[in-house]
Tab-separated table of C-alpha atoms in Angstrom:
chain	number	residue	atom	x	y	z
A	29	MET	CA	-101.088	-7.953	-142.968
A	30	ASN	CA	-99.177	-10.412	-145.390
A	31	LYS	CA	-101.713	-12.750	-145.104
A	32	ASN	CA	-104.604	-10.163	-146.546
A	33	ILE	CA	-102.441	-9.119	-148.813
A	34	LEU	CA	-101.753	-12.497	-150.251
A	35	ALA	CA	-105.673	-13.722	-149.866
A	36	ILE	CA	-106.679	-10.319	-151.716
A	37	SER	CA	-104.085	-11.229	-155.006
A	38	LEU	CA	-105.166	-14.662	-155.125
A	39	PHE	CA	-108.840	-13.441	-155.260
A	40	SER	CA	-108.166	-11.471	-157.963
A	41	VAL	CA	-106.197	-14.099	-160.255
A	42	PHE	CA	-109.128	-16.496	-159.186
A	43	SER	CA	-111.573	-14.333	-160.144
A	44	SER	CA	-109.703	-13.439	-163.784
A	45	VAL	CA	-109.745	-17.150	-163.914
A	46	ALA	CA	-113.356	-17.561	-163.621
A	47	LEU	CA	-114.264	-15.003	-165.863
A	48	PHE	CA	-112.089	-16.350	-168.607
A	49	SER	CA	-114.018	-19.980	-168.445
A	50	GLN	CA	-117.243	-18.345	-168.784
A	51	GLU	CA	-116.384	-15.996	-171.491
A	52	SER	CA	-115.138	-16.939	-175.071
A	53	THR	CA	-111.302	-17.293	-175.459
A	54	SER	CA	-110.440	-14.597	-177.949
A	55	VAL	CA	-107.166	-13.287	-178.203
A	56	ASN	CA	-107.959	-9.971	-176.442
A	57	ASP	CA	-109.204	-12.222	-173.736
A	58	VAL	CA	-105.838	-14.141	-173.039
A	59	ASP	CA	-103.900	-11.091	-173.315
A	60	LEU	CA	-106.584	-9.332	-170.514
A	61	LEU	CA	-106.036	-12.692	-168.780
A	62	THR	CA	-102.107	-12.775	-168.684
A	63	GLU	CA	-102.067	-8.907	-167.736
A	64	SER	CA	-104.162	-9.678	-164.798
A	65	ILE	CA	-102.097	-12.358	-163.587
A	66	ASN	CA	-98.863	-10.099	-164.552
A	67	ILE	CA	-100.375	-7.497	-161.684
A	68	SER	CA	-101.128	-9.783	-159.025
A	69	THR	CA	-98.077	-11.490	-159.571
A	70	ASN	CA	-96.131	-7.983	-159.089
A	71	SER	CA	-98.393	-7.116	-156.450
A	72	LEU	CA	-97.520	-10.411	-154.141
A	73	GLU	CA	-93.758	-9.604	-154.646
A	74	ASN	CA	-94.364	-5.865	-153.405
A	75	SER	CA	-96.457	-7.122	-150.517
A	76	ALA	CA	-93.948	-9.589	-149.520
A	77	LEU	CA	-90.974	-6.864	-150.022
A	78	THR	CA	-92.996	-4.289	-147.774
A	79	GLN	CA	-93.928	-6.621	-145.183
A	80	GLU	CA	-90.261	-7.612	-145.007
A	81	GLN	CA	-89.352	-3.650	-144.567
A	82	ILE	CA	-91.860	-3.868	-142.236
A	83	ASN	CA	-90.357	-6.753	-140.111
A	84	LYS	CA	-86.905	-4.887	-140.061
A	85	LEU	CA	-88.351	-1.758	-138.952
A	86	ASP	CA	-90.182	-3.605	-136.320
A	87	GLU	CA	-86.710	-5.262	-135.360
A	88	THR	CA	-85.122	-2.232	-135.305
A	89	THR	CA	-87.966	-0.296	-133.116
A	90	ARG	CA	-87.474	-3.407	-130.500
A	91	ILE	CA	-83.782	-3.071	-130.317
A	92	LEU	CA	-83.855	0.796	-130.104
A	93	LEU	CA	-86.899	-0.042	-126.840
A	94	ALA	CA	-84.481	-2.426	-125.222
A	95	ASP	CA	-81.569	-0.019	-125.513
A	96	TYR	CA	-84.099	2.662	-124.167
A	97	GLN	CA	-85.015	0.647	-121.375
A	98	SER	CA	-81.266	-0.345	-120.478
A	99	THR	CA	-80.328	3.164	-120.464
A	100	SER	CA	-82.679	4.214	-118.138
A	101	LYS	CA	-82.416	1.711	-115.713
A	102	GLU	CA	-78.089	2.143	-115.853
A	103	TYR	CA	-79.193	5.824	-115.462
A	104	GLU	CA	-81.377	5.317	-112.545
A	105	SER	CA	-78.766	3.395	-111.044
A	106	LEU	CA	-76.094	5.861	-111.604
A	107	LYS	CA	-78.486	8.815	-110.125
A	108	LEU	CA	-79.051	6.858	-106.843
A	109	TYR	CA	-75.320	6.417	-106.350
A	110	ASN	CA	-74.510	9.745	-107.008
A	111	ASP	CA	-77.302	11.042	-104.686
A	112	GLN	CA	-75.575	8.690	-101.540
A	113	VAL	CA	-72.100	9.635	-102.625
A	114	GLN	CA	-73.732	13.329	-102.518
A	115	LYS	CA	-74.969	12.286	-99.208
A	116	ILE	CA	-71.843	11.317	-97.921
A	117	ILE	CA	-69.653	13.981	-99.001
A	118	ASN	CA	-72.249	16.711	-97.615
A	119	SER	CA	-71.975	15.020	-94.185
A	120	GLN	CA	-67.962	15.014	-94.442
A	121	LEU	CA	-67.879	18.507	-95.140
A	122	ASP	CA	-69.971	19.085	-91.965
A	123	GLU	CA	-67.792	16.733	-89.806
A	124	ILE	CA	-65.060	18.936	-91.205
A	125	GLU	CA	-66.836	22.080	-90.131
A	126	ASN	CA	-67.316	20.705	-86.900
A	127	ILE	CA	-64.029	19.677	-86.305
A	128	LEU	CA	-62.833	23.027	-87.349
A	129	PHE	CA	-65.171	24.264	-84.770
A	130	GLN	CA	-63.803	22.226	-81.826
A	131	ILE	CA	-60.114	23.114	-82.821
A	132	ASP	CA	-60.993	26.498	-82.368
A	133	GLU	CA	-62.821	25.903	-79.321
A	134	LEU	CA	-60.060	23.970	-78.174
A	135	ASP	CA	-57.620	26.584	-78.697
A	136	LYS	CA	-59.356	29.077	-76.507
A	137	THR	CA	-60.005	26.189	-73.747
A	138	ASN	CA	-56.333	25.501	-73.967
A	139	GLN	CA	-55.586	29.336	-73.399
A	140	LYS	CA	-57.200	28.543	-70.044
A	141	ILE	CA	-56.574	24.655	-69.187
A	142	VAL	CA	-52.262	24.701	-69.937
A	143	PRO	CA	-51.998	27.393	-66.925
A	144	LEU	CA	-54.455	25.771	-64.696
A	145	MET	CA	-52.945	22.210	-65.353
A	146	ILE	CA	-49.055	24.080	-64.639
A	147	LYS	CA	-50.705	25.124	-61.373
A	148	MET	CA	-51.770	22.050	-60.539
A	149	ILE	CA	-48.059	20.199	-61.273
A	150	ASN	CA	-46.691	22.840	-59.028
A	151	GLY	CA	-49.152	22.579	-56.315
A	152	LEU	CA	-48.435	18.375	-56.175
A	153	GLU	CA	-44.860	19.423	-56.010
A	154	ASP	CA	-45.253	21.682	-53.067
A	155	PHE	CA	-47.251	19.007	-51.293
A	156	ILE	CA	-44.790	16.290	-51.854
A	157	ASN	CA	-42.402	18.327	-50.517
A	158	LEU	CA	-44.453	18.808	-47.308
A	159	ASP	CA	-45.483	15.700	-47.034
A	160	VAL	CA	-43.978	12.415	-45.272
A	161	PRO	CA	-40.859	11.865	-47.065
A	162	PHE	CA	-41.712	8.266	-48.757
A	163	LEU	CA	-40.828	7.043	-52.231
A	164	MET	CA	-39.465	10.453	-52.622
A	165	SER	CA	-37.598	8.827	-55.906
A	166	GLU	CA	-40.482	7.704	-57.382
A	167	ARG	CA	-42.817	10.562	-56.265
A	168	MET	CA	-40.414	13.017	-58.062
A	169	ASP	CA	-40.088	11.003	-61.210
A	170	ARG	CA	-43.448	11.100	-61.765
A	171	LEU	CA	-43.462	15.255	-61.000
A	172	ALA	CA	-40.676	15.231	-63.696
A	173	ASN	CA	-42.610	13.236	-66.514
A	174	LEU	CA	-45.758	15.778	-66.297
A	175	ARG	CA	-43.185	18.636	-66.478
A	176	THR	CA	-42.150	16.832	-69.655
A	177	THR	CA	-45.394	15.850	-71.164
A	178	MET	CA	-46.442	19.484	-70.791
A	179	ASP	CA	-43.935	20.382	-73.705
A	180	ARG	CA	-44.635	17.572	-75.962
A	181	GLY	CA	-46.703	18.695	-78.733
A	182	ASP	CA	-47.932	15.095	-79.527
A	183	ILE	CA	-50.217	14.347	-76.490
A	184	SER	CA	-53.305	16.186	-76.387
A	185	THR	CA	-54.608	18.432	-73.691
A	186	SER	CA	-56.795	16.103	-72.398
A	187	GLU	CA	-54.121	13.238	-72.136
A	188	LYS	CA	-52.016	15.915	-70.480
A	189	PHE	CA	-55.301	16.569	-67.796
A	190	ARG	CA	-55.741	12.681	-67.686
A	191	LEU	CA	-52.137	12.021	-66.338
A	192	ILE	CA	-51.904	15.337	-63.766
A	193	THR	CA	-55.516	13.653	-62.104
A	194	GLU	CA	-54.154	10.046	-62.440
A	195	SER	CA	-50.959	11.379	-60.307
A	196	TYR	CA	-53.328	13.226	-57.613
A	197	LYS	CA	-55.402	9.863	-57.214
A	198	THR	CA	-52.080	8.370	-56.568
A	199	GLU	CA	-50.848	10.931	-53.968
A	200	LEU	CA	-54.354	10.220	-52.449
A	201	GLU	CA	-54.432	6.761	-52.379
A	202	TYR	CA	-50.770	6.604	-50.019
A	203	GLY	CA	-52.912	7.816	-47.325
A	204	ARG	CA	-55.406	4.665	-47.162
A	205	THR	CA	-52.588	2.315	-47.599
A	206	ILE	CA	-50.251	0.390	-45.875
A	207	GLU	CA	-46.836	-0.319	-47.591
A	208	ALA	CA	-43.753	-1.970	-47.353
A	209	TYR	CA	-40.114	-1.076	-49.561
A	210	ARG	CA	-36.754	-0.966	-49.514
A	211	ASP	CA	-34.450	2.434	-49.969
A	212	THR	CA	-31.734	4.181	-48.967
A	213	ILE	CA	-31.290	6.727	-45.591
A	214	LYS	CA	-28.823	8.974	-44.350
A	215	ILE	CA	-27.444	7.264	-40.781
A	216	ASP	CA	-24.460	10.071	-39.632
A	217	GLY	CA	-23.856	10.826	-43.275
A	218	ILE	CA	-23.455	7.599	-44.826
A	219	ASP	CA	-26.152	6.085	-47.351
A	220	THR	CA	-27.412	2.910	-45.754
A	221	SER	CA	-30.211	0.191	-46.781
A	222	ALA	CA	-33.256	0.199	-44.826
A	223	ASP	CA	-36.948	-1.210	-44.953
A	224	PHE	CA	-39.386	1.006	-44.884
A	225	LEU	CA	-42.890	0.885	-43.013
A	226	ARG	CA	-45.433	3.478	-44.281
A	227	VAL	CA	-49.029	3.774	-42.449
A	228	GLY	CA	-51.082	5.841	-44.820
A	229	ARG	CA	-49.485	9.373	-43.862
A	230	ILE	CA	-49.500	8.914	-40.134
A	231	ALA	CA	-46.218	6.943	-39.807
A	232	LEU	CA	-43.470	6.340	-41.856
A	233	THR	CA	-40.694	3.863	-40.041
A	234	TYR	CA	-37.352	1.911	-41.040
A	235	LEU	CA	-35.088	-0.830	-39.745
A	236	THR	CA	-32.105	-1.142	-41.940
A	237	THR	CA	-31.576	-4.627	-43.146
A	238	ASP	CA	-29.123	-5.909	-41.043
A	239	GLY	CA	-31.460	-5.102	-38.045
A	240	SER	CA	-28.649	-3.091	-36.088
A	241	LYS	CA	-30.802	0.523	-36.261
A	242	GLY	CA	-34.276	1.761	-36.754
A	243	GLY	CA	-36.165	5.232	-36.553
A	244	TYR	CA	-39.193	6.487	-37.312
A	245	PHE	CA	-39.996	10.510	-39.181
A	246	ASP	CA	-41.075	13.007	-36.956
A	247	LEU	CA	-43.514	15.589	-38.872
A	248	ASN	CA	-42.959	18.202	-36.283
A	249	GLU	CA	-38.760	18.332	-36.558
A	250	ARG	CA	-39.296	17.348	-40.361
A	251	LYS	CA	-36.334	14.934	-39.971
A	252	PHE	CA	-35.911	11.134	-38.915
A	253	LEU	CA	-35.296	10.434	-35.274
A	254	LYS	CA	-33.728	6.916	-33.811
A	255	SER	CA	-36.423	4.361	-32.466
A	256	SER	CA	-37.011	3.128	-29.097
A	257	GLY	CA	-37.595	-0.237	-28.497
A	258	SER	CA	-41.050	-0.218	-28.485
A	259	ILE	CA	-41.163	1.686	-32.159
A	260	ARG	CA	-38.866	-0.837	-33.471
A	261	ARG	CA	-40.525	-3.976	-32.294
A	262	ALA	CA	-43.499	-2.256	-33.854
A	263	THR	CA	-41.541	-1.872	-37.009
A	264	GLU	CA	-40.281	-5.272	-37.213
A	265	ASP	CA	-44.079	-6.531	-36.672
A	266	GLY	CA	-45.484	-4.274	-39.350
A	267	LEU	CA	-42.615	-4.899	-41.908
A	268	LYS	CA	-43.755	-9.045	-41.581
A	269	ILE	CA	-46.841	-8.295	-41.852
A	270	ALA	CA	-46.959	-6.173	-44.744
A	271	ALA	CA	-44.838	-9.191	-46.364
A	272	LYS	CA	-47.494	-11.719	-45.221
A	273	GLN	CA	-44.952	-13.024	-43.006
A	274	ALA	CA	-47.503	-12.811	-40.197
A	275	PRO	CA	-50.775	-12.483	-39.489
A	276	PRO	CA	-52.596	-9.015	-39.032
A	277	ALA	CA	-52.396	-7.620	-35.788
A	278	LEU	CA	-52.494	-4.367	-33.993
A	279	ILE	CA	-49.080	-2.580	-33.711
A	280	GLN	CA	-47.985	0.334	-31.843
A	281	ILE	CA	-46.777	3.329	-34.343
A	282	PRO	CA	-45.734	7.253	-33.659
A	283	ILE	CA	-48.663	9.105	-34.018
A	284	TYR	CA	-47.652	13.018	-35.393
A	285	LYS	CA	-49.047	15.806	-32.926
A	286	ASP	CA	-48.756	19.111	-34.125
């Protein structure tokens, strides 16, 4: 645009000069020519100033446009972030509601399952007292721990139930295993150290550590009786097998009969 204005102005000047050369050089003509040159010069200066203002305005517009575009991008980025945060918040609120619902349901469940667990512990104790009396200290300690656990608030109901069922599994496992262990037994009113042989739940025999006495538990009479020679020999053989001091072999054991 500036070039066009300059071209027009120069054309005016040249036209004036040409006109001057064709006509007579009178004083009026000189004044007219001078005035034309001054007007053209002023026009050029005004055009340059106008173009400078246009350039500044164009630069300002460009800066504002860049700021607008940058602000728009930042807004879109923040909007995406806020939308994502809102989704997370909504998800957490849903999770809180779900947890509160589960707590409410758990309270209702506890009202039913806690009495059941207490009955299970009592039933396990009755079973042990009626069972063959092997590892009595260990089994009674397990029961005591279960009762203590039931009174603790820092242990979940599910964990309490799991411990009870594990105790039941342990008791069931006794019926399928053979075990040798050392414990004490009252013989003639005296606590005596003895090695016990347990064969499932069908036999429990013992032999004192000095080998002088032996016996077996009679389920019908609910007490230990002195063993005969064959049972003592079977106990000795069974203890050696359980301790892996002898290879597996058939042994005679007392079978309980009603």
